[in-house]
Amino acid sequence: MSTSVKISSESKKRLEQLQAMLTLKLGRKIPQHEILDALIKLGTSNIDDLIKYFSKLKFPLSSSEIRKVLSLPSDWGVRTSEKEIDKVVYDVEAQI
């Protein structure tokens, strides 16, 4: 069974380059669908690397990045309980 998947023209170009490199190294042409199948298998077996690739945050955070994150909260002068926060965030009564 085959399914069409849309990719950018840049990704298509890179897939063709990868196919050409594999052809040179292996001495035979690997179909693009087999290359994509292999890449998906590699991605699922290396999920941590894939998560790092797509992650916007780079870990561990530097000291300056940690200070920046910790400076974000501000005191609005309103006392809020954990129960109220759970109600707003999760729309449920907290089970404390």
mmCIF file of C-alpha atoms in Angstrom:
data_model
loop_
_atom_site.group_PDB
_atom_site.id
_atom_site.type_symbol
_atom_site.label_atom_id
_atom_site.label_comp_id
_atom_site.label_asym_id
_atom_site.label_seq_id
_atom_site.Cartn_x
_atom_site.Cartn_y
_atom_site.Cartn_z
ATOM 1 C CA MET A 1 0.000 0.000 0.000
ATOM 2 C CA SER A 2 1.371 3.409 -0.882
ATOM 3 C CA THR A 3 0.369 6.846 0.300
ATOM 4 C CA SER A 4 1.351 10.249 -1.003
ATOM 5 C CA VAL A 5 3.104 12.591 1.391
ATOM 6 C CA LYS A 6 3.737 16.227 0.562
ATOM 7 C CA ILE A 7 7.241 17.509 1.241
ATOM 8 C CA SER A 8 8.879 20.821 0.483
ATOM 9 C CA SER A 9 10.894 21.241 -2.680
ATOM 10 C CA GLU A 10 14.002 21.619 -0.485
ATOM 11 C CA SER A 11 13.297 18.275 1.212
ATOM 12 C CA LYS A 12 12.679 16.644 -2.164
ATOM 13 C CA LYS A 13 16.037 17.966 -3.377
ATOM 14 C CA ARG A 14 17.777 16.631 -0.259
ATOM 15 C CA LEU A 15 16.062 13.261 -0.681
ATOM 16 C CA GLU A 16 17.367 13.103 -4.247
ATOM 17 C CA GLN A 17 20.872 14.016 -3.026
ATOM 18 C CA LEU A 18 20.675 11.307 -0.374
ATOM 19 C CA GLN A 19 19.530 8.840 -3.008
ATOM 20 C CA ALA A 20 22.491 9.803 -5.213
ATOM 21 C CA MET A 21 24.964 9.398 -2.333
ATOM 22 C CA LEU A 22 23.549 5.974 -1.479
ATOM 23 C CA THR A 23 23.724 4.951 -5.139
ATOM 24 C CA LEU A 24 27.400 5.925 -5.277
ATOM 25 C CA LYS A 25 28.271 4.153 -2.023
ATOM 26 C CA LEU A 26 26.220 1.002 -2.590
ATOM 27 C CA GLY A 27 26.507 0.679 -6.343
ATOM 28 C CA ARG A 28 22.751 0.334 -6.797
ATOM 29 C CA LYS A 29 19.834 2.738 -6.825
ATOM 30 C CA ILE A 30 17.636 2.667 -3.721
ATOM 31 C CA PRO A 31 14.052 3.809 -4.402
ATOM 32 C CA GLN A 32 13.043 6.969 -2.551
ATOM 33 C CA HIS A 33 10.182 5.208 -0.759
ATOM 34 C CA GLU A 34 12.685 2.700 0.684
ATOM 35 C CA ILE A 35 14.931 5.554 1.830
ATOM 36 C CA LEU A 36 11.962 7.211 3.548
ATOM 37 C CA ASP A 37 10.966 3.881 5.149
ATOM 38 C CA ALA A 38 14.513 3.490 6.486
ATOM 39 C CA LEU A 39 14.567 7.066 7.792
ATOM 40 C CA ILE A 40 11.278 6.506 9.621
ATOM 41 C CA LYS A 41 12.621 3.299 11.188
ATOM 42 C CA LEU A 42 15.792 5.125 12.223
ATOM 43 C CA GLY A 43 13.704 7.958 13.670
ATOM 44 C CA THR A 44 11.541 5.643 15.746
ATOM 45 C CA SER A 45 14.544 3.746 17.068
ATOM 46 C CA ASN A 46 16.333 7.013 17.920
ATOM 47 C CA ILE A 47 13.371 8.929 19.320
ATOM 48 C CA ASP A 48 15.490 10.942 21.775
ATOM 49 C CA ASP A 49 17.583 12.330 18.926
ATOM 50 C CA LEU A 50 14.423 13.159 16.996
ATOM 51 C CA ILE A 51 12.966 14.953 20.015
ATOM 52 C CA LYS A 52 16.164 16.979 20.386
ATOM 53 C CA TYR A 53 16.013 17.890 16.696
ATOM 54 C CA PHE A 54 12.469 19.241 16.974
ATOM 55 C CA SER A 55 12.884 20.784 20.419
ATOM 56 C CA LYS A 56 12.966 24.562 20.522
ATOM 57 C CA LEU A 57 14.772 24.570 23.858
ATOM 58 C CA LYS A 58 18.343 23.443 24.100
ATOM 59 C CA PHE A 59 19.166 21.554 27.282
ATOM 60 C CA PRO A 60 20.762 22.033 29.639
ATOM 61 C CA LEU A 61 19.905 25.709 29.905
ATOM 62 C CA SER A 62 22.728 28.143 30.467
ATOM 63 C CA SER A 63 22.868 30.188 33.682
ATOM 64 C CA SER A 64 21.669 33.307 31.866
ATOM 65 C CA GLU A 65 18.741 31.385 30.338
ATOM 66 C CA ILE A 66 17.779 30.037 33.763
ATOM 67 C CA ARG A 67 17.847 33.558 35.230
ATOM 68 C CA LYS A 68 15.692 34.787 32.336
ATOM 69 C CA VAL A 69 13.068 32.074 32.927
ATOM 70 C CA LEU A 70 13.042 32.685 36.679
ATOM 71 C CA SER A 71 12.538 36.423 36.124
ATOM 72 C CA LEU A 72 9.338 35.890 34.114
ATOM 73 C CA PRO A 73 6.826 35.463 36.974
ATOM 74 C CA SER A 74 5.645 38.683 38.534
ATOM 75 C CA ASP A 75 3.666 39.430 41.684
ATOM 76 C CA TRP A 76 0.264 40.870 40.820
ATOM 77 C CA GLY A 77 -0.583 41.324 44.487
ATOM 78 C CA VAL A 78 -3.333 38.690 44.402
ATOM 79 C CA ARG A 79 -3.199 35.609 46.613
ATOM 80 C CA THR A 80 -4.045 32.471 44.664
ATOM 81 C CA SER A 81 -4.403 28.970 46.055
ATOM 82 C CA GLU A 82 -3.354 25.773 44.304
ATOM 83 C CA LYS A 83 -7.032 24.831 44.152
ATOM 84 C CA GLU A 84 -7.883 28.016 42.237
ATOM 85 C CA ILE A 85 -4.993 27.475 39.831
ATOM 86 C CA ASP A 86 -6.118 23.879 39.144
ATOM 87 C CA LYS A 87 -9.662 25.121 38.492
ATOM 88 C CA VAL A 88 -8.443 27.671 35.926
ATOM 89 C CA VAL A 89 -5.797 25.506 34.261
ATOM 90 C CA TYR A 90 -7.586 22.140 34.251
ATOM 91 C CA ASP A 91 -11.221 23.257 34.661
ATOM 92 C CA VAL A 92 -11.621 20.801 37.541
ATOM 93 C CA GLU A 93 -11.702 21.015 41.301
ATOM 94 C CA ALA A 94 -8.331 20.071 42.803
ATOM 95 C CA GLN A 95 -8.122 16.795 44.715
ATOM 96 C CA ILE A 96 -5.860 18.092 47.493
#
